[in-house]
Short mmCIF file of C-alpha atoms in Angstrom, two decimals:
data_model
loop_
_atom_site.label_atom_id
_atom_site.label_comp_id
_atom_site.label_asym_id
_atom_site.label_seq_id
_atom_site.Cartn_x
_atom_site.Cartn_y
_atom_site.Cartn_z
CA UNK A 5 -68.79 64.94 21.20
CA UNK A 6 -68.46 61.21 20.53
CA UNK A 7 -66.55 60.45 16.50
CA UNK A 8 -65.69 58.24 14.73
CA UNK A 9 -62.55 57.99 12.76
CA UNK A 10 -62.30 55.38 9.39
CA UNK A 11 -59.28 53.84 7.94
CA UNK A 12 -57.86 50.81 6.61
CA UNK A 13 -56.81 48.40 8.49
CA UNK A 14 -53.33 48.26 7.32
CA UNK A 15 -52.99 51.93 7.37
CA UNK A 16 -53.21 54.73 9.94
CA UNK A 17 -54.61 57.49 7.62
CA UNK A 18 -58.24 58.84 8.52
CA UNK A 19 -60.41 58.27 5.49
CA UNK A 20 -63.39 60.27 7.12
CA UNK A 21 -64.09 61.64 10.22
CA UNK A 22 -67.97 61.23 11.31
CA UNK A 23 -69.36 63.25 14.63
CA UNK A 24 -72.30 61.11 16.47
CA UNK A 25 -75.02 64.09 16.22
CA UNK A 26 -77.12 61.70 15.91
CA UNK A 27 -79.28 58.95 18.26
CA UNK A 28 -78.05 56.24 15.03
CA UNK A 29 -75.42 56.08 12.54
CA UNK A 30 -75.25 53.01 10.01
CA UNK A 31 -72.46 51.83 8.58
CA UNK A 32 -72.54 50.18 5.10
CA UNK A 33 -71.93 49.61 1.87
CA UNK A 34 -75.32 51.68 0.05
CA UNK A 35 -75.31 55.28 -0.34
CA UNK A 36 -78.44 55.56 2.47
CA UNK A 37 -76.02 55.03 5.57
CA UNK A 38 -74.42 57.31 7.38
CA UNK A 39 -70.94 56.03 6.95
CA UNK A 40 -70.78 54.80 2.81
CA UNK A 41 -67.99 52.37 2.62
CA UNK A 42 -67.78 51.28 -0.89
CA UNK A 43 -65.98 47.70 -0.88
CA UNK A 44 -67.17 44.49 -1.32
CA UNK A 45 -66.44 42.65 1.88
CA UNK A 46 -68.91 45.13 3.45
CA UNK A 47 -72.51 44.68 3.29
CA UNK A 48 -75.33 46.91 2.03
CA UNK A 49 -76.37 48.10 6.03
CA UNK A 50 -73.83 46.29 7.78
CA UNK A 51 -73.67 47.80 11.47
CA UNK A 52 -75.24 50.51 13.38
CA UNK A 53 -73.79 52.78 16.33
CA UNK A 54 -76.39 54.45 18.57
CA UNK A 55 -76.85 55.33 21.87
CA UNK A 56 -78.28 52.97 24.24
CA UNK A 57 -79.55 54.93 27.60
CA UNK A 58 -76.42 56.04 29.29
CA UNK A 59 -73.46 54.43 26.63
CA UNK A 60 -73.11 54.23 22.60
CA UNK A 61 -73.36 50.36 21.27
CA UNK A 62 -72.49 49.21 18.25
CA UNK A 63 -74.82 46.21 16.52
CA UNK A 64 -74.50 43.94 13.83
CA UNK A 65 -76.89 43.95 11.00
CA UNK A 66 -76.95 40.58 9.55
CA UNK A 67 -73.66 41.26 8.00
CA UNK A 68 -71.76 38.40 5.89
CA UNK A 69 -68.63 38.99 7.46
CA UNK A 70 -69.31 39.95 10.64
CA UNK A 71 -68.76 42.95 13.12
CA UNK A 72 -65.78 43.12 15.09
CA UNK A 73 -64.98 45.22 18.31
CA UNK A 74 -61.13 44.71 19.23
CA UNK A 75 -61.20 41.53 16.90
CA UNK A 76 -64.11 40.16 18.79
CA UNK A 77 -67.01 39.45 16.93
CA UNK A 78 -69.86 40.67 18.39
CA UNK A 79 -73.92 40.58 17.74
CA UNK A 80 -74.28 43.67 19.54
CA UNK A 81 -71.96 45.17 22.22
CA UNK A 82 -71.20 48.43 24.31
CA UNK A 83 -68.48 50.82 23.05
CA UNK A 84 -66.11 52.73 25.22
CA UNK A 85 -62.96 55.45 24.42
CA UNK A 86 -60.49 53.88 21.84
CA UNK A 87 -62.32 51.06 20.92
CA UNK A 88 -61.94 49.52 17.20
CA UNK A 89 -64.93 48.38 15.25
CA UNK A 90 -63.55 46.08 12.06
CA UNK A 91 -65.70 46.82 9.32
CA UNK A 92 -64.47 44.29 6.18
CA UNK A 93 -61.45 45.47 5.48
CA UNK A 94 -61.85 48.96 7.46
CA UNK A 95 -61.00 49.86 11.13
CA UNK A 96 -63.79 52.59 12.74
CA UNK A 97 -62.24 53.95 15.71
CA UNK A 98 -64.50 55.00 18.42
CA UNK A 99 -63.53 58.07 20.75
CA UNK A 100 -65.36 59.58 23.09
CA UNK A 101 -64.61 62.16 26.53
CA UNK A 102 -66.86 64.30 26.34
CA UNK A 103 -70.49 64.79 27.98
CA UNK A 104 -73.70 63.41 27.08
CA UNK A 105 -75.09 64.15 23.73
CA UNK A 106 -77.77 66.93 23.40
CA UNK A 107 -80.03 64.06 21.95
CA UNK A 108 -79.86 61.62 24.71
CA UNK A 109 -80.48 64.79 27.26
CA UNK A 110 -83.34 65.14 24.88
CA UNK A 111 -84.63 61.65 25.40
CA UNK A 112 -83.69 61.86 28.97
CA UNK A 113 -85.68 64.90 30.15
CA UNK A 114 -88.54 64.87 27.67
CA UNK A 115 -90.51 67.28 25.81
CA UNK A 116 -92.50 70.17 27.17
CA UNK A 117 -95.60 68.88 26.02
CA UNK A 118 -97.70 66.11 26.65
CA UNK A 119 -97.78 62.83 24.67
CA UNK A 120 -100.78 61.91 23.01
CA UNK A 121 -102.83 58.82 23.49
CA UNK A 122 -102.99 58.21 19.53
CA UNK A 123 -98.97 57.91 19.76
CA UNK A 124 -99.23 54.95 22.00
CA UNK A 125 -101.40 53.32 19.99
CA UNK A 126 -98.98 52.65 17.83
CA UNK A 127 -98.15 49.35 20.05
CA UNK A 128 -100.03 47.01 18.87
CA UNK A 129 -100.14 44.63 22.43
CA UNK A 130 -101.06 48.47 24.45
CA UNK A 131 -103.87 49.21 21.80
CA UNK A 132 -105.34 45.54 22.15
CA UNK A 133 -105.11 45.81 26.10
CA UNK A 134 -106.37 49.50 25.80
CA UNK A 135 -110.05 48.28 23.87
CA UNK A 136 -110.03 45.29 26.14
CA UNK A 137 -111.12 47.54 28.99
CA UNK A 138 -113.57 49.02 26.58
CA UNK A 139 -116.50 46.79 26.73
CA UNK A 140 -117.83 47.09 23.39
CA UNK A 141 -119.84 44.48 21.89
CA UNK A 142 -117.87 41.16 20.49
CA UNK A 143 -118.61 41.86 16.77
CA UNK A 144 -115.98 40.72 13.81
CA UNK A 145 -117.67 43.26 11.32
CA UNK A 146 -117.29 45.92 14.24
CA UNK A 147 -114.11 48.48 14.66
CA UNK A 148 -112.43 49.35 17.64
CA UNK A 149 -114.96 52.37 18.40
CA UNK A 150 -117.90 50.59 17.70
CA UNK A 151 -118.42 51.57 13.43
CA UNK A 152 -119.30 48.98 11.27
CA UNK A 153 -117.12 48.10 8.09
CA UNK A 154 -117.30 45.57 5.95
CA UNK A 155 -114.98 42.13 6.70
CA UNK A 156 -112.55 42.45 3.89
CA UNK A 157 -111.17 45.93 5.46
CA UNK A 158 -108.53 44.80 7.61
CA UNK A 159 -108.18 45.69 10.69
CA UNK A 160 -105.47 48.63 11.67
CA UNK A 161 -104.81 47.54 14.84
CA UNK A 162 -103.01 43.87 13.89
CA UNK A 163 -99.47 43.86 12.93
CA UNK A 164 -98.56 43.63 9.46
CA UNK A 165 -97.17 40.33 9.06
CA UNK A 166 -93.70 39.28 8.13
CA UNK A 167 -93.36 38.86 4.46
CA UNK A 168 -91.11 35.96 3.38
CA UNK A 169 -89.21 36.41 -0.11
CA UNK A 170 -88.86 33.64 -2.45
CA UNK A 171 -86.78 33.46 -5.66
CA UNK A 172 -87.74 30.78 -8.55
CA UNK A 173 -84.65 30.26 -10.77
CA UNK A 174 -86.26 30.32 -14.75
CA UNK A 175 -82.99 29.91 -16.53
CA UNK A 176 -79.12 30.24 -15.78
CA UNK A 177 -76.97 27.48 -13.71
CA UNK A 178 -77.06 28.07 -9.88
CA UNK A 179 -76.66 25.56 -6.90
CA UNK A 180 -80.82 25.26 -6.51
CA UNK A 181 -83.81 25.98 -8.12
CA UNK A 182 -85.80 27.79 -5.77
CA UNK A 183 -84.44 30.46 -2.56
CA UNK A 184 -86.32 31.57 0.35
CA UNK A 185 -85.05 34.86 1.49
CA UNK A 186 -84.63 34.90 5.10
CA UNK A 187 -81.71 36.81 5.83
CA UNK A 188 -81.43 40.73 6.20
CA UNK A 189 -79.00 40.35 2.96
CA UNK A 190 -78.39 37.70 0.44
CA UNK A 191 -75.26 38.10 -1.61
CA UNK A 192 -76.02 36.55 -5.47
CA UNK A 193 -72.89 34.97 -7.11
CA UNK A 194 -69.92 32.49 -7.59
CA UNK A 195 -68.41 33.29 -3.86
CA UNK A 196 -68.43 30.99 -1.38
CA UNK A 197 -69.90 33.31 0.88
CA UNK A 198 -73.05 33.70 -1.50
CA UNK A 199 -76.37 32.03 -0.86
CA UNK A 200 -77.29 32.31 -4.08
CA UNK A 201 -74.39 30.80 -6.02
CA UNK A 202 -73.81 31.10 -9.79
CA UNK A 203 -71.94 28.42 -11.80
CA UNK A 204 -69.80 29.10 -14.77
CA UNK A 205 -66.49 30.34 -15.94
CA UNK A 206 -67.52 33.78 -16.54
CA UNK A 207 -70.13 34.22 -13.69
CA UNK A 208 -68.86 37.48 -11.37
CA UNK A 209 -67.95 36.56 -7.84
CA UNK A 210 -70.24 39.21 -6.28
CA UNK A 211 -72.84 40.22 -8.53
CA UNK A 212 -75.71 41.48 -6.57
CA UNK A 213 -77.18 41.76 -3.32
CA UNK A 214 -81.06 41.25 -2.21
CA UNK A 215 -81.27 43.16 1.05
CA UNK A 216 -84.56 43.33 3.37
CA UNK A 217 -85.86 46.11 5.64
CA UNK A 218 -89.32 46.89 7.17
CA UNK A 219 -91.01 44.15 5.28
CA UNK A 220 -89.69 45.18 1.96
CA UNK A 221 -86.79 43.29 -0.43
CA UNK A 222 -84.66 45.65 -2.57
CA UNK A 223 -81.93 44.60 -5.03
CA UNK A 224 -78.71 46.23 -6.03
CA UNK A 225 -75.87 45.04 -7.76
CA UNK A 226 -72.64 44.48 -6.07
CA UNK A 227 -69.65 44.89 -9.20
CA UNK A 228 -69.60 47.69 -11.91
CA UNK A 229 -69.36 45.15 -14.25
CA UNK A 230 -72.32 42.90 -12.65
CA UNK A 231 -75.59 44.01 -14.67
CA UNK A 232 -77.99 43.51 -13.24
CA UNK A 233 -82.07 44.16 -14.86
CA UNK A 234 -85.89 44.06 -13.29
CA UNK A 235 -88.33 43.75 -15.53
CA UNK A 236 -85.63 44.30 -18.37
CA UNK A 237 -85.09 47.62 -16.75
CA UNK A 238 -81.03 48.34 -15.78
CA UNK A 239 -80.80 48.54 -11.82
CA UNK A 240 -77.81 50.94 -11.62
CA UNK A 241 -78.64 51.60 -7.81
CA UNK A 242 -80.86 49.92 -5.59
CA UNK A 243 -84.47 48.98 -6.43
CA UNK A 244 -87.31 47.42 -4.23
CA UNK A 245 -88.79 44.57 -5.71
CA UNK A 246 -92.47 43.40 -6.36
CA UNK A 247 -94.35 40.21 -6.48
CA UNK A 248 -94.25 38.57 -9.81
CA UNK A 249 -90.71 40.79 -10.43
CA UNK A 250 -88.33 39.16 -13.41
CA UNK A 251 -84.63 39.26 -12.16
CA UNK A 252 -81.77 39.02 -14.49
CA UNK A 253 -78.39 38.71 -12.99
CA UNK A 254 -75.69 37.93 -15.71
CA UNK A 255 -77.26 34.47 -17.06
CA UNK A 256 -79.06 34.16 -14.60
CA UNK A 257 -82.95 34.58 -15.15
CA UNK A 258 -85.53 34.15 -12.13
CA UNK A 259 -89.27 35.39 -10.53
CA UNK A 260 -89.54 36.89 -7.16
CA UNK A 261 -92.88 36.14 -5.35
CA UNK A 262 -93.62 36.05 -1.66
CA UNK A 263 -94.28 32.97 0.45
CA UNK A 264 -97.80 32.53 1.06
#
């Protein structure tokens, strides 16, 4: 069975020992990844380890500091026996002699039973090709088998599309007035690996951290000390965030809105 083994980088004692049972394992700094590491130089989901058809890979998530097999940085690269992955400040040595997992046999061979159609509907080009052979009649207001509905129902079979974050500064001295949130994660304070940087004496120098993930933005703050509010709620963990959200980070006041 494939494991991995974390330490520091200037020390040699296992921290945690984590068996691959898994086809994924993400590394990061929130409490919803496989591997927590709790230190600020790593990111909320900063790299993933799964298994890629006949080897385990480890990939980047849009970390701020980077991924590093054998202090090469990669985007995404193949792992092999011994290898060491540099998380921030962490080393995550890689080891594995013996067989193939019982989930990529799994994947390999199949289930028993049949797939269903309705499964492969999911993708959205196979669907479109799938009621192109169908030769129903060309009609806007018409469904995919035919049944009327009325045009403001959308239509299932289009992908959702990528929502853009945007962040309106109301009050509070940062570097700009207005952020669009592009990246995976955007790290809010005085650093100078921030994007959203906050100006003062006092500010913290990581306060809080905007990730995104299927669509959705969530915010979390990044120091104990940080506080962070929604709404003029307390965020003590991580919290998705809504159109027409008020953010307060330290003095920092500002609206969160998508781009239309």
């Amino acid at each position: 069975m494939a494991k991995l083994y974390l330490r520091f980088e200037q020390n040699d004692q296992v921290l945690k020992e984590v068996p691959l049972t898994q086809a994924a394992t993400t590394i990061g700094r929130l409490p919803d990844n496989s591997v927590q590491i709790d230190n600020l130089a790593v990111s909320g989901h900063h790299a993933k380890i799964s298994w890629d058809q006949d080897h385990y890979v480890v990939e980047d998530l849009g970390s701020l500091n980077g991924t590093y097999v054998n202090n090469e940085r990669v985007g995404k690269a193949p792992l092999k026996h011994g290898d060491q992955v540099k998380i921030g400040k962490h080393l995550v040595e890689f080891k594995h002699e013996g067989p193939v997992p019982n989930f990529a046999v799994a994947a390999k061979t199949g289930p028993s039973t049949p797939q269903l159609d309705a499964t492969m509907l999911l993708d959205t080009k196979q669907a479109r090709e799938k009621l192109a052979d169908k030769s129903a009649p060309a009609n806007a207001a018409s469904g995919p088998l035919g049944i009327s509905r009325p045009a403001w129902m959308s239509d299932p079979f289009v992908a959702a599309k990528d929502r853009i974050g945007l962040l309106n500064i109301l009050d509070g001295k940062t570097d700009q007035e207005k952020y669009v949130l592009t990246g995976k994660m955007t790290m809010i304070g005085k650093s100078s690996m921030a994007s959203i940087k906050l100006k003062g004496l006092f500010a913290p120098t990581t306060a809080a951290l905007i990730s995104k993930r299927d669509n959705k933005y969530f915010i979390s703050p990044s120091e104990s000390k940080a506080r962070v509010k929604v709404n003029g709620e307390d965020v003590a963990a991580q919290r998705e965030l809504s159109s027409g959200d008020i953010i307060e980070v330290g003095k920092m006041k500002a609206s969160f809105s998508f781009q239309d």
